[in-house]
Backbone as JSON, one array per atom type, in Angstrom:
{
  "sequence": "XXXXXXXXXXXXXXXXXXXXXXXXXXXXXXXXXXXXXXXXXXXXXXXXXXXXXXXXXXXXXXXXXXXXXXXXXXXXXXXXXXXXXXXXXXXXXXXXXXXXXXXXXXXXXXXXXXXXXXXXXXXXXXXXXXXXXXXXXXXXXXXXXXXXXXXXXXXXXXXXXXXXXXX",
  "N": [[32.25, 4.99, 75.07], [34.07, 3.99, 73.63], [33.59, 2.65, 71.94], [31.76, 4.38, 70.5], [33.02, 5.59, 68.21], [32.62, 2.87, 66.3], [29.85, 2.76, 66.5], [29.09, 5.29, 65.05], [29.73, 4.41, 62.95], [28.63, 2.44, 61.96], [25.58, 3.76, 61.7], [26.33, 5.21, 59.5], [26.93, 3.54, 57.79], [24.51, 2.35, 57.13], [23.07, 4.5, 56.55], [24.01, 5.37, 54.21], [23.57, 2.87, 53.2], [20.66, 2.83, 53.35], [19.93, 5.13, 51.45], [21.02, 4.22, 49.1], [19.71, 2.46, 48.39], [17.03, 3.73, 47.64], [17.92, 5.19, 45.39], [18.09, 2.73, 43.91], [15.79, 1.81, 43.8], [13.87, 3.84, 42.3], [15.88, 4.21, 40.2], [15.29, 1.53, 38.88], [12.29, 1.86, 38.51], [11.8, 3.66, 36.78], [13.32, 2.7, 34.27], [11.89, 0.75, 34.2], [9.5, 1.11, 33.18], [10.4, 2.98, 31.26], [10.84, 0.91, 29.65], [8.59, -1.5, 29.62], [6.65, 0.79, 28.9], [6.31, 1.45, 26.05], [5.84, -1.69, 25.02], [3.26, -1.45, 26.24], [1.67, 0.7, 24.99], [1.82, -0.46, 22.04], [0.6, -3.16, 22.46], [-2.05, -2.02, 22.74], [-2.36, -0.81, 20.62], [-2.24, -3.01, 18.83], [-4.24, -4.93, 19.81], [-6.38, -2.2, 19.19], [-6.12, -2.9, 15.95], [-6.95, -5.58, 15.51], [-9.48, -5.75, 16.21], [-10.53, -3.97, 14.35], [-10.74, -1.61, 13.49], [-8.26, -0.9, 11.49], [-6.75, 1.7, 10.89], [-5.05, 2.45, 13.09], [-1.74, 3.26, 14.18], [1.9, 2.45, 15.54], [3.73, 4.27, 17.41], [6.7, 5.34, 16.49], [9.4, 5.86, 18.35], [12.42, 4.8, 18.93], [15.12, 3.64, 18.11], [15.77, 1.36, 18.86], [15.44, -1.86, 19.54], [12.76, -2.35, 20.59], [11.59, -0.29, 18.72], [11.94, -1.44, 16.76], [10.16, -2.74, 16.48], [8.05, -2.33, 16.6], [7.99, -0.82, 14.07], [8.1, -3.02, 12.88], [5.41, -4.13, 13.48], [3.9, -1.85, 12.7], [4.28, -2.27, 9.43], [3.33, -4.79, 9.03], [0.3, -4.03, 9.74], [0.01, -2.23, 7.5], [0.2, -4.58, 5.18], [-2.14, -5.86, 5.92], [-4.0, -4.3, 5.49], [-4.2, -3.33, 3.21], [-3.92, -5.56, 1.91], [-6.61, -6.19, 2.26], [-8.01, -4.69, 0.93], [-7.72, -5.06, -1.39], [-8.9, -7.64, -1.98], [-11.53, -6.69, -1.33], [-11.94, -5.31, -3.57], [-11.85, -7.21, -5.7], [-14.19, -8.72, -4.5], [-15.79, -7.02, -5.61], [-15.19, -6.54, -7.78], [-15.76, -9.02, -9.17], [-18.82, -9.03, -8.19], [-19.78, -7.62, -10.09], [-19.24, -8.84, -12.5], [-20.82, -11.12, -12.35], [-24.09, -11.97, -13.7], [-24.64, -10.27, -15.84], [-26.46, -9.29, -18.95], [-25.36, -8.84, -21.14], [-22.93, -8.61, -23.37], [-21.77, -5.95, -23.64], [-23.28, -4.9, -21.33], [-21.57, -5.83, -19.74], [-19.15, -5.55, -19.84], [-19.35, -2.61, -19.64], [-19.71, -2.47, -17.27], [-17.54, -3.78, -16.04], [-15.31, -2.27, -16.83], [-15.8, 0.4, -15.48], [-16.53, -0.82, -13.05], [-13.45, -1.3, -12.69], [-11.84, 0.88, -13.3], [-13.04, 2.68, -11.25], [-11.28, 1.05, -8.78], [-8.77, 0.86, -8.93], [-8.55, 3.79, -9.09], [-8.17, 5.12, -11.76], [-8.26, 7.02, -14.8], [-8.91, 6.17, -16.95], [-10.38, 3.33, -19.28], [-10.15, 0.48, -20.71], [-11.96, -1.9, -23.14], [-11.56, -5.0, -24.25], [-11.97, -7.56, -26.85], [-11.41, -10.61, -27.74], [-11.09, -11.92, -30.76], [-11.77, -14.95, -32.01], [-11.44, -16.15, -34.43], [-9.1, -14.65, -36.11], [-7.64, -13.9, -34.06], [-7.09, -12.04, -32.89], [-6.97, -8.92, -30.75], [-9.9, -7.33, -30.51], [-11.01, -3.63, -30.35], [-13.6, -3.03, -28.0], [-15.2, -1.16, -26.42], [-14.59, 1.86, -24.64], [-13.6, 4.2, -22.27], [-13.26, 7.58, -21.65], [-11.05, 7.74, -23.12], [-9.52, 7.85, -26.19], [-11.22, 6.83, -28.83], [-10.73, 6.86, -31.3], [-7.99, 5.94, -31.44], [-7.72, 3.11, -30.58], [-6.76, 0.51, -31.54], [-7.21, -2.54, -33.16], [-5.59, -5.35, -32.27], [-3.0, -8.37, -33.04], [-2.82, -11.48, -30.68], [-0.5, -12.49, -30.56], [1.32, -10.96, -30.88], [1.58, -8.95, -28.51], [0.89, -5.71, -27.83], [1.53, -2.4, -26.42], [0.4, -2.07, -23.21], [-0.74, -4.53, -22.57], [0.93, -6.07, -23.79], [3.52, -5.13, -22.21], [2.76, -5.92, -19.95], [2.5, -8.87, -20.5], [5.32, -9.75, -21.05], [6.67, -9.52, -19.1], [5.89, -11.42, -16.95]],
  "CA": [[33.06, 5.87, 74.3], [35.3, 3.32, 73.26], [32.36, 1.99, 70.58], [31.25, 5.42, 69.31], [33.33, 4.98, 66.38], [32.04, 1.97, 65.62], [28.39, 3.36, 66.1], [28.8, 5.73, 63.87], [30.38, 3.68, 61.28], [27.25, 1.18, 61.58], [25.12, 4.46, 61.52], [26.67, 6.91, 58.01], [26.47, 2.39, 56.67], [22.71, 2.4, 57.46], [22.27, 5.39, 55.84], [24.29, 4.94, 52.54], [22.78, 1.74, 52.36], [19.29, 2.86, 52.81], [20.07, 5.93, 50.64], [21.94, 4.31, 47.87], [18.29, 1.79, 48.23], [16.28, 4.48, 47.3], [18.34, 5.28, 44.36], [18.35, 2.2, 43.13], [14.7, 1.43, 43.4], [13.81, 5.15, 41.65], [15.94, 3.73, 38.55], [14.24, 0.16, 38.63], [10.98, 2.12, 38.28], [12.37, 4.38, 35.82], [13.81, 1.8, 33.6], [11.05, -0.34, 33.89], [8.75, 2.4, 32.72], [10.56, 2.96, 30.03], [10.54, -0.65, 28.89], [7.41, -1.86, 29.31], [5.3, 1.81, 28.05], [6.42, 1.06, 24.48], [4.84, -2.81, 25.27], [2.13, -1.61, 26.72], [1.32, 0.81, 23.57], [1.82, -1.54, 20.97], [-0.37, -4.06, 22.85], [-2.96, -1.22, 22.93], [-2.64, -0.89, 19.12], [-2.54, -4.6, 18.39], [-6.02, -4.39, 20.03], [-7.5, -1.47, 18.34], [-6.32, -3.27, 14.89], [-7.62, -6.74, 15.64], [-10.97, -5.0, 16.69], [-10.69, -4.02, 12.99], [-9.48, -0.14, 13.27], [-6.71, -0.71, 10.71], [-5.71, 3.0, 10.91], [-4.03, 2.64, 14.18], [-0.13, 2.3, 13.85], [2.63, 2.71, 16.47], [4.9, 5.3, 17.33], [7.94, 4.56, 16.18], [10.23, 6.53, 19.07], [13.52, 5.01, 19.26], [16.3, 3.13, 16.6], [16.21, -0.13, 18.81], [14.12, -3.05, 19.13], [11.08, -1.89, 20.88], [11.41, 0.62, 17.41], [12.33, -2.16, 15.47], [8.9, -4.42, 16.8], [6.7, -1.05, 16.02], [7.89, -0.04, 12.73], [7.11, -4.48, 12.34], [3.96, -4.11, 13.31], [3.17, -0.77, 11.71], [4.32, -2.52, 8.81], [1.99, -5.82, 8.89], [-1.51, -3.41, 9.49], [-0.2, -1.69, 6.38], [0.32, -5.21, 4.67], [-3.29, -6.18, 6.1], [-4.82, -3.14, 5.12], [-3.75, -3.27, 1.71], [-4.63, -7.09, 0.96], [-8.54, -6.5, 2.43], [-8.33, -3.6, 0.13], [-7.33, -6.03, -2.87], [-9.89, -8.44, -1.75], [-12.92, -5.62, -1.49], [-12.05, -5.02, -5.2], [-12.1, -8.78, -6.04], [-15.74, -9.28, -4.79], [-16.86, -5.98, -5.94], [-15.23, -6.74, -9.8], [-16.51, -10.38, -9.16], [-20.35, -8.74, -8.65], [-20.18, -6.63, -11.63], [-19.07, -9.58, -13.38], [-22.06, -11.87, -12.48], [-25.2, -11.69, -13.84], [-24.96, -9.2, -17.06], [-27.32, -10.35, -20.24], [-25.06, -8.66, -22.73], [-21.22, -8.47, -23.28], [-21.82, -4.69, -23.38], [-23.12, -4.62, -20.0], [-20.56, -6.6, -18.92], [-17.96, -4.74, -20.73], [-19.06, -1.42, -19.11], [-19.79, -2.28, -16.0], [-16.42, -4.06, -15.58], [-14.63, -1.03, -16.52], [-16.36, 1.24, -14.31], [-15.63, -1.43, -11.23], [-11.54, -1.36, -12.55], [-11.53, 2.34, -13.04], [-13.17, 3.19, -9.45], [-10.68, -0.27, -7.97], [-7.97, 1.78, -9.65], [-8.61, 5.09, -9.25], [-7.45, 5.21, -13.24], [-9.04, 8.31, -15.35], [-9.47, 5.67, -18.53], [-10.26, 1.92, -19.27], [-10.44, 0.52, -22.3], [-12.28, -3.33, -23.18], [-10.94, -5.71, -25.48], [-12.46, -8.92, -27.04], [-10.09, -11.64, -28.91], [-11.44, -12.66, -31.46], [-10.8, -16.48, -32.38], [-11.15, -16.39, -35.39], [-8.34, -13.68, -36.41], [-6.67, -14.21, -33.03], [-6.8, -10.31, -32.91], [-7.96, -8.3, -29.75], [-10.42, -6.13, -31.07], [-11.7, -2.89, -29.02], [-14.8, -3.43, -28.33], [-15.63, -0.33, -25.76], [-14.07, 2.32, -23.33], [-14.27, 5.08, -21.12], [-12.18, 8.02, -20.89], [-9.59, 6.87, -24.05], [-9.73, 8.56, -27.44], [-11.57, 5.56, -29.74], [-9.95, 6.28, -33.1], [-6.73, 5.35, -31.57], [-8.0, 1.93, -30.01], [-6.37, -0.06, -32.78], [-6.62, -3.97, -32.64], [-3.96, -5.88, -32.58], [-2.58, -10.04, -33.13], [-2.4, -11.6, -30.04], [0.84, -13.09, -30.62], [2.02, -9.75, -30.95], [0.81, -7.85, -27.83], [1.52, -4.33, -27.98], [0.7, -1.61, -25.39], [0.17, -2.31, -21.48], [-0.82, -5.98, -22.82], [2.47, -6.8, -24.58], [4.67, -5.02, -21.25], [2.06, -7.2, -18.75], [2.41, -10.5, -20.84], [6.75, -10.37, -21.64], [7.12, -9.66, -17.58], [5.49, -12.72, -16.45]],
  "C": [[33.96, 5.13, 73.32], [34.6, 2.85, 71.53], [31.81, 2.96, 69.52], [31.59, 5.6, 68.13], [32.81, 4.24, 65.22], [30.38, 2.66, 65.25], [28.52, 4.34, 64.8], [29.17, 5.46, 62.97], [29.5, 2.8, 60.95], [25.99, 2.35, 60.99], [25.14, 4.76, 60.06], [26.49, 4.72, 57.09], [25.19, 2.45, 56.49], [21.82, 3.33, 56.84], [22.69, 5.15, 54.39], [23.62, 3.77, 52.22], [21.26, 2.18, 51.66], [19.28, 4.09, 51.32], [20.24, 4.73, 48.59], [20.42, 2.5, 47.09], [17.5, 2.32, 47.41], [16.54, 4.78, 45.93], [17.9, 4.2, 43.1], [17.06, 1.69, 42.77], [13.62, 2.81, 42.58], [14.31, 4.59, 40.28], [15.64, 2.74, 38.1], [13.14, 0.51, 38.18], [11.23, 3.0, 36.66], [12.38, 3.74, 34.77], [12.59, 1.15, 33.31], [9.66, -0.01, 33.1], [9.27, 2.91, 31.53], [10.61, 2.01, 28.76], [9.77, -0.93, 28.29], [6.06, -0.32, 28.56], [4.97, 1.52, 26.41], [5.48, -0.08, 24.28], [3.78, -2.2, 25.4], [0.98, -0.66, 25.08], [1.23, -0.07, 22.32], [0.86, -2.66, 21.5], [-1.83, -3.11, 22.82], [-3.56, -1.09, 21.38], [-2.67, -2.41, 18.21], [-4.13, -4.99, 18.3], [-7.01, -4.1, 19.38], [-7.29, -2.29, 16.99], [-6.85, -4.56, 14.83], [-8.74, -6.57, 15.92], [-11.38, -4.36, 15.03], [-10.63, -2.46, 12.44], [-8.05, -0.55, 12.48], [-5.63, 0.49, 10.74], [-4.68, 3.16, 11.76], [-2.52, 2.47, 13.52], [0.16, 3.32, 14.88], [3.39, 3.65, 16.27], [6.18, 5.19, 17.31], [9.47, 5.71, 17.39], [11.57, 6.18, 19.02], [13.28, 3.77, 17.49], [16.68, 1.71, 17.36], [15.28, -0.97, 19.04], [13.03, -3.29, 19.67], [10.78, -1.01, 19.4], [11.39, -0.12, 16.27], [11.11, -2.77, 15.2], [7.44, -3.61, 16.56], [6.78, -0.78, 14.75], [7.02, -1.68, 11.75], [6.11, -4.24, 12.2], [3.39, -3.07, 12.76], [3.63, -1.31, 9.96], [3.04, -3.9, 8.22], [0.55, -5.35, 8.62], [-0.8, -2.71, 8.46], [-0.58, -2.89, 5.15], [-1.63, -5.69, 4.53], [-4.26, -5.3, 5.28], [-4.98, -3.19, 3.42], [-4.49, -5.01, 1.17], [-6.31, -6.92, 1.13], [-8.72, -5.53, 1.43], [-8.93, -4.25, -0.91], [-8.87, -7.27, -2.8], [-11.34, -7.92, -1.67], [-13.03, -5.57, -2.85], [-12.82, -6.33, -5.61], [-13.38, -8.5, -5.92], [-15.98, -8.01, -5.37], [-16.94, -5.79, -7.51], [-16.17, -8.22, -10.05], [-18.24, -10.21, -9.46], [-20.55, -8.38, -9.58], [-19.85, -7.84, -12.85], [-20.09, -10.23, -13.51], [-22.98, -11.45, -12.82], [-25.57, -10.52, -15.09], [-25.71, -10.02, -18.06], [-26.47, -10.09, -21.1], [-23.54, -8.17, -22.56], [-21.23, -6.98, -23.23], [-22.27, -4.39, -22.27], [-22.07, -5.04, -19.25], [-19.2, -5.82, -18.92], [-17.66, -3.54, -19.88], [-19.01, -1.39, -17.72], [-18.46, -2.95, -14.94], [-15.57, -2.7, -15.43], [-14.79, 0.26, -15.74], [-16.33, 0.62, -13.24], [-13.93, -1.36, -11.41], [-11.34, -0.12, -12.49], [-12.08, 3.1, -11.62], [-11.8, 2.47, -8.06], [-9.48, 0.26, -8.15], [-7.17, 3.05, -9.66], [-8.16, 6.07, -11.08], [-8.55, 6.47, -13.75], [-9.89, 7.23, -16.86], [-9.87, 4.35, -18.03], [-10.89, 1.37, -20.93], [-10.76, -1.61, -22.43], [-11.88, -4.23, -24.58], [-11.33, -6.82, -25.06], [-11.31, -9.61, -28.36], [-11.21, -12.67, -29.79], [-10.81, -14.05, -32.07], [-10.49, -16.61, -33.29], [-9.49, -15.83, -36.06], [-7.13, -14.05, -35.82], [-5.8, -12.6, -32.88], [-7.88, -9.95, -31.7], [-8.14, -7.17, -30.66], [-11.46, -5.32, -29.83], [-13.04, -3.1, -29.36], [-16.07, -1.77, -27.3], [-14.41, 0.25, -25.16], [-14.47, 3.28, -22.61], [-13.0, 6.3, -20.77], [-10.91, 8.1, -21.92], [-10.4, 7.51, -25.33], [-10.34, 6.96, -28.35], [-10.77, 5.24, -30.95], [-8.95, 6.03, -32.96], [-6.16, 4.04, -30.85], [-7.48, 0.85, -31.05], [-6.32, -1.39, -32.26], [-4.97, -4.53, -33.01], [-3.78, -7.71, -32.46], [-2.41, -10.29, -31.83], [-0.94, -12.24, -29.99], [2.06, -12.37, -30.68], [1.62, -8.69, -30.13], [1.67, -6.63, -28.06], [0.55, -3.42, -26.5], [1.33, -2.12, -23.97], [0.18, -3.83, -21.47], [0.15, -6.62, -23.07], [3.55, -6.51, -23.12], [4.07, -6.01, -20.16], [2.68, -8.44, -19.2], [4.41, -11.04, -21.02], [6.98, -10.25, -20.41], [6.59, -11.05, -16.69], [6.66, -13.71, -17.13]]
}
């Protein structure tokens, strides 16, 4: 009788402990589950885009740095995506370049690989003459002709003159 106190004070410990156990391994799982799911997605989509699915991208759920390491990597497969793009063009203006017999095939069949590479509605071809040192039109596609006007190169004008003073 003298101990029952004690017993039950070793007892209601035995239970808060195990209790306040349970708790704490419930929000370990919890927590840890919320951690690693984000990881485990993004490793899932790392995957599919290295497998060569570019479309994949992550879900960008929160504002901290599991959000910060998704919007990264949904940023990079856009970066990727975009340079193989740039590089599909390349060889595909590169083929149309090789192998023409006549500056007029060459001419058209360039501008019909820049206006598909593009998506542009026009394209217009210009040859510099050396002598002159005047681009003169020589073809286009899409572009009114009678208002193809050459021009000095030393004096670009147009798309040519805002390309060449930004460099």
């Amino acid at each position: 009788e003298l101990n029952e106190p004690i017993r039950e004070m070793i007892r209601n410990f035995v239970l808060i402990f195990f209790i306040t156990g349970i708790i704490i391994i419930i929000a370990a799982i919890f927590i840890s589950r919320t951690i690693s799911q984000p990881i485990v997605d993004m490793n899932n989509v790392a995957q599919q885009i290295s497998a060569g699915d570019l479309s994949k991208r992550n879900k960008v759920k929160s504002i901290d740095e599991l959000g910060s390491l998704a919007a990264g990597f949904n940023h990079l497969a856009d970066a990727i995506q975009s340079k193989l793009h740039i590089q599909e063009n390349v060889v595909s203006i590169s083929k149309t370049m090789l192998g023409k017999s006549s500056i007029e095939e060459f001419g058209l069949g360039l501008i019909n690989q820049l206006i598909e590479s593009c998506d542009a509605v026009m394209g217009c071809f210009y040859i510099l003459d050396g002598s002159s040192f005047e681009y003169k039109h020589y073809l286009s596609i899409g572009a009114n002709e009678a208002m193809m006007r050459s021009f000095k190169s030393e004096e670009m004008e147009g798309i040519f003159g805002i390309s060449h003073h930004r460099r």
